[in-house]
PDB file of C-alpha atoms in Angstrom:
ATOM      1  CA  ALA A1208      -0.196   0.558  -0.095  1.00 49.00           C
ATOM      2  CA  ALA A1209       1.133   3.486  -0.586  1.00 60.00           C
ATOM      3  CA  ARG A1210       1.790   5.612   2.614  1.00 68.00           C
ATOM      4  CA  GLY A1211       3.851   9.241   3.095  1.00 73.00           C
ATOM      5  CA  GLY A1212       7.048   8.394   5.639  1.00 80.00           C
ATOM      6  CA  GLY A1213       7.902   8.421   9.102  1.00 84.00           C
ATOM      7  CA  MET A1214       8.517  11.317  11.147  1.00 84.00           C
ATOM      8  CA  HIS A1215       6.002  13.560   9.593  1.00 91.00           C
ATOM      9  CA  ILE A1216       7.500  13.586   6.633  1.00 91.00           C
ATOM     10  CA  PRO A1217       4.165  13.983   4.879  1.00 90.00           C
ATOM     11  CA  THR A1218       2.346  15.473   7.651  1.00 91.00           C
ATOM     12  CA  ILE A1219       4.733  18.405   8.484  1.00 94.00           C
ATOM     13  CA  ILE A1220       7.651  18.367   6.841  1.00 95.00           C
ATOM     14  CA  ILE A1221       6.850  18.165   2.882  1.00 94.00           C
ATOM     15  CA  PRO A1222       3.621  20.754   3.623  1.00 94.00           C
ATOM     16  CA  ALA A1223       6.489  23.276   5.287  1.00 95.00           C
ATOM     17  CA  LEU A1224       8.899  22.655   2.256  1.00 94.00           C
ATOM     18  CA  THR A1225       6.752  22.716  -0.184  1.00 96.00           C
ATOM     19  CA  GLY A1226       3.091  23.748   0.464  1.00 96.00           C
ATOM     20  CA  ILE A1227       1.907  20.928  -0.738  1.00 95.00           C
ATOM     21  CA  ASN A1228      -0.310  18.942   1.375  1.00 93.00           C
ATOM     22  CA  MET A1229       0.372  15.903   1.082  1.00 91.00           C
ATOM     23  CA  ASN A1230      -2.231  13.618   2.652  1.00 89.00           C
ATOM     24  CA  VAL A1231      -4.849  15.150   0.390  1.00 91.00           C
ATOM     25  CA  GLU A1232      -2.926  14.384  -2.660  1.00 91.00           C
ATOM     26  CA  SER A1233      -1.841  10.514  -1.693  1.00 88.00           C
ATOM     27  CA  ILE A1234      -6.417  10.322  -1.302  1.00 89.00           C
ATOM     28  CA  LYS A1235      -6.326  11.463  -4.415  1.00 91.00           C
ATOM     29  CA  MET A1236      -4.159   9.247  -5.806  1.00 88.00           C
ATOM     30  CA  SER A1237      -5.218   6.004  -3.999  1.00 88.00           C
ATOM     31  CA  LEU A1238      -8.583   6.928  -5.306  1.00 91.00           C
ATOM     32  CA  GLY A1239      -7.880   7.155  -9.126  1.00 91.00           C
ATOM     33  CA  ILE A1240      -8.855  10.940  -9.398  1.00 92.00           C
ATOM     34  CA  GLU A1241      -6.692  12.440 -12.087  1.00 88.00           C
ATOM     35  CA  ASN A1242      -6.335  16.412 -10.251  1.00 91.00           C
ATOM     36  CA  VAL A1243      -3.681  15.295  -8.524  1.00 91.00           C
ATOM     37  CA  ASN A1244      -1.260  18.591  -7.361  1.00 91.00           C
ATOM     38  CA  LEU A1245       2.063  18.159  -7.159  1.00 92.00           C
ATOM     39  CA  THR A1246       3.250  21.208  -8.050  1.00 94.00           C
ATOM     40  CA  PRO A1247       5.044  22.982  -5.298  1.00 95.00           C
ATOM     41  CA  LYS A1248       3.754  26.578  -3.911  1.00 96.00           C
ATOM     42  CA  TYR A1249       6.349  28.011  -3.057  1.00 94.00           C
ATOM     43  CA  GLU A1250      10.294  26.087  -1.511  1.00 94.00           C
ATOM     44  CA  ARG A1251      11.680  26.001   1.658  1.00 96.00           C
ATOM     45  CA  SER A1252      13.721  24.311   3.765  1.00 97.00           C
ATOM     46  CA  VAL A1253      13.673  22.341   6.747  1.00 97.00           C
ATOM     47  CA  MET A1254      15.600  20.237   9.466  1.00 97.00           C
ATOM     48  CA  LEU A1255      14.834  17.304  11.569  1.00 97.00           C
ATOM     49  CA  LYS A1256      17.014  18.144  14.099  1.00 96.00           C
ATOM     50  CA  PHE A1257      17.308  14.720  16.763  1.00 96.00           C
ATOM     51  CA  LEU A1258      17.953  15.820  20.997  1.00 96.00           C
ATOM     52  CA  ILE A1259      20.317  13.709  22.767  1.00 95.00           C
ATOM     53  CA  ALA A1260      19.925  14.340  26.881  1.00 96.00           C
ATOM     54  CA  PRO A1261      22.554  13.302  29.262  1.00 97.00           C
ATOM     55  CA  PRO A1262      22.302  10.210  30.609  1.00 97.00           C
ATOM     56  CA  GLY A1263      20.769   9.859  34.743  1.00 97.00           C
ATOM     57  CA  LYS A1264      17.286  10.660  36.095  1.00 98.00           C
ATOM     58  CA  LEU A1265      15.318  13.340  34.314  1.00 98.00           C
ATOM     59  CA  LEU A1266      14.638  16.293  36.686  1.00 98.00           C
ATOM     60  CA  ASP A1267      14.474  19.166  35.028  1.00 98.00           C
ATOM     61  CA  ILE A1268      13.705  20.607  31.112  1.00 98.00           C
ATOM     62  CA  LYS A1269      13.911  24.121  30.755  1.00 97.00           C
ATOM     63  CA  GLY A1270      13.634  26.118  27.764  1.00 96.00           C
ATOM     64  CA  LEU A1271      10.042  24.326  25.866  1.00 96.00           C
ATOM     65  CA  ASP A1272       8.388  27.504  26.339  1.00 96.00           C
ATOM     66  CA  LYS A1273      10.738  29.134  24.267  1.00 95.00           C
ATOM     67  CA  LEU A1274      10.135  26.189  21.156  1.00 94.00           C
ATOM     68  CA  GLU A1275       6.244  26.703  21.653  1.00 94.00           C
ATOM     69  CA  SER A1276       7.456  30.463  20.948  1.00 95.00           C
ATOM     70  CA  ARG A1277       8.530  30.577  17.997  1.00 96.00           C
ATOM     71  CA  ASP A1278       7.189  30.568  14.725  1.00 96.00           C
ATOM     72  CA  ASP A1279       9.843  28.579  13.146  1.00 97.00           C
ATOM     73  CA  ILE A1280       9.045  25.608  15.216  1.00 97.00           C
ATOM     74  CA  LYS A1281       6.470  22.828  13.290  1.00 97.00           C
ATOM     75  CA  PHE A1282       6.746  20.270  15.935  1.00 97.00           C
ATOM     76  CA  TYR A1283       8.808  19.167  18.855  1.00 97.00           C
ATOM     77  CA  TYR A1284       8.910  15.663  21.108  1.00 97.00           C
ATOM     78  CA  ILE A1285      10.331  14.601  24.217  1.00 97.00           C
ATOM     79  CA  ASP A1286      10.773  11.271  24.577  1.00 96.00           C
ATOM     80  CA  TYR A1287      11.489  11.353  28.416  1.00 96.00           C
ATOM     81  CA  LYS A1288       9.383  12.606  31.015  1.00 97.00           C
ATOM     82  CA  ILE A1289      10.220  13.845  34.837  1.00 98.00           C
ATOM     83  CA  GLY A1290      12.189  11.366  36.491  1.00 98.00           C
ATOM     84  CA  GLU A1291      12.522   8.861  34.399  1.00 97.00           C
ATOM     85  CA  ILE A1292      15.828   7.238  33.381  1.00 97.00           C
ATOM     86  CA  VAL A1293      17.424   8.812  29.970  1.00 97.00           C
ATOM     87  CA  ARG A1294      19.847   6.230  28.305  1.00 95.00           C
ATOM     88  CA  GLU A1295      23.113   6.863  27.273  1.00 94.00           C
ATOM     89  CA  LEU A1296      22.825   7.055  23.652  1.00 94.00           C
ATOM     90  CA  LYS A1297      23.343   3.890  21.774  1.00 95.00           C
ATOM     91  CA  THR A1298      20.554   3.425  19.741  1.00 93.00           C
ATOM     92  CA  GLY A1299      18.469   5.657  18.205  1.00 91.00           C
ATOM     93  CA  GLY A1300      15.515   4.451  20.691  1.00 90.00           C
ATOM     94  CA  ASP A1301      17.796   6.471  22.947  1.00 92.00           C
ATOM     95  CA  ARG A1302      17.354   9.788  21.444  1.00 96.00           C
ATOM     96  CA  ALA A1303      16.252  12.347  23.850  1.00 96.00           C
ATOM     97  CA  GLY A1304      13.634  13.598  21.438  1.00 96.00           C
ATOM     98  CA  TYR A1305      13.639  15.789  18.279  1.00 97.00           C
ATOM     99  CA  ILE A1306      12.440  19.540  16.702  1.00 97.00           C
ATOM    100  CA  ILE A1307      11.487  19.666  13.025  1.00 97.00           C
ATOM    101  CA  PHE A1308      11.713  23.551  12.140  1.00 98.00           C
ATOM    102  CA  ASP A1309      12.062  25.775   9.270  1.00 97.00           C
ATOM    103  CA  GLY A1310      13.506  28.377   7.618  1.00 97.00           C
ATOM    104  CA  GLU A1311      13.908  30.454   3.705  1.00 96.00           C
ATOM    105  CA  THR A1312      17.192  28.607   2.613  1.00 97.00           C
ATOM    106  CA  ARG A1313      18.897  26.224   3.512  1.00 97.00           C
ATOM    107  CA  GLN A1314      21.906  28.494   4.952  1.00 97.00           C
ATOM    108  CA  ILE A1315      19.269  29.670   7.873  1.00 97.00           C
ATOM    109  CA  VAL A1316      17.798  26.841   8.915  1.00 97.00           C
ATOM    110  CA  LEU A1317      21.534  25.408   9.713  1.00 97.00           C
ATOM    111  CA  LYS A1318      22.308  28.933  10.824  1.00 96.00           C
ATOM    112  CA  LYS A1319      19.683  28.186  13.258  1.00 96.00           C
ATOM    113  CA  GLU A1320      20.196  24.248  14.249  1.00 95.00           C
ATOM    114  CA  LYS A1321      23.079  25.182  17.211  1.00 92.00           C
ATOM    115  CA  GLU A1322      20.499  28.482  18.632  1.00 94.00           C
ATOM    116  CA  ILE A1323      17.482  25.929  19.106  1.00 95.00           C
ATOM    117  CA  GLU A1324      19.214  23.453  20.307  1.00 92.00           C
ATOM    118  CA  ASN A1325      20.524  25.174  23.165  1.00 93.00           C
ATOM    119  CA  LEU A1326      16.950  26.256  23.795  1.00 95.00           C
ATOM    120  CA  ILE A1327      16.676  22.940  25.845  1.00 96.00           C
ATOM    121  CA  LYS A1328      18.365  22.593  29.755  1.00 97.00           C
ATOM    122  CA  TRP A1329      18.648  19.256  30.351  1.00 97.00           C
ATOM    123  CA  GLU A1330      19.238  18.790  33.936  1.00 98.00           C
ATOM    124  CA  VAL A1331      19.523  15.354  35.056  1.00 97.00           C
ATOM    125  CA  GLU A1332      21.487  13.551  38.410  1.00 96.00           C
TER     126      GLU A1332
END
């Protein structure tokens, strides 16, 4: 069966990159509707940034409010809750979460990467 990729590719990333609603266009394709429109409305750049927290018991996460106040943050997810044990990074499943953010160009997004990553402060013991 045809389906979009994981990690919010069809629902957040492609729309932010191109303005195309992949869910609508995929449904049209699946139903054999001929007026599928995959022409980009614009071209932007998007980054899916995986987060790494230091290992230990998670006491607090600071800076999430700063993420929520930014228009360029399209989505974020934190895998750990306060009180849980953050595992040492050995596999993809040990990541602390991810952030999806955008900008007008690749250079702008690359400049934002460290700034956005540094908004989050992990407090562990």
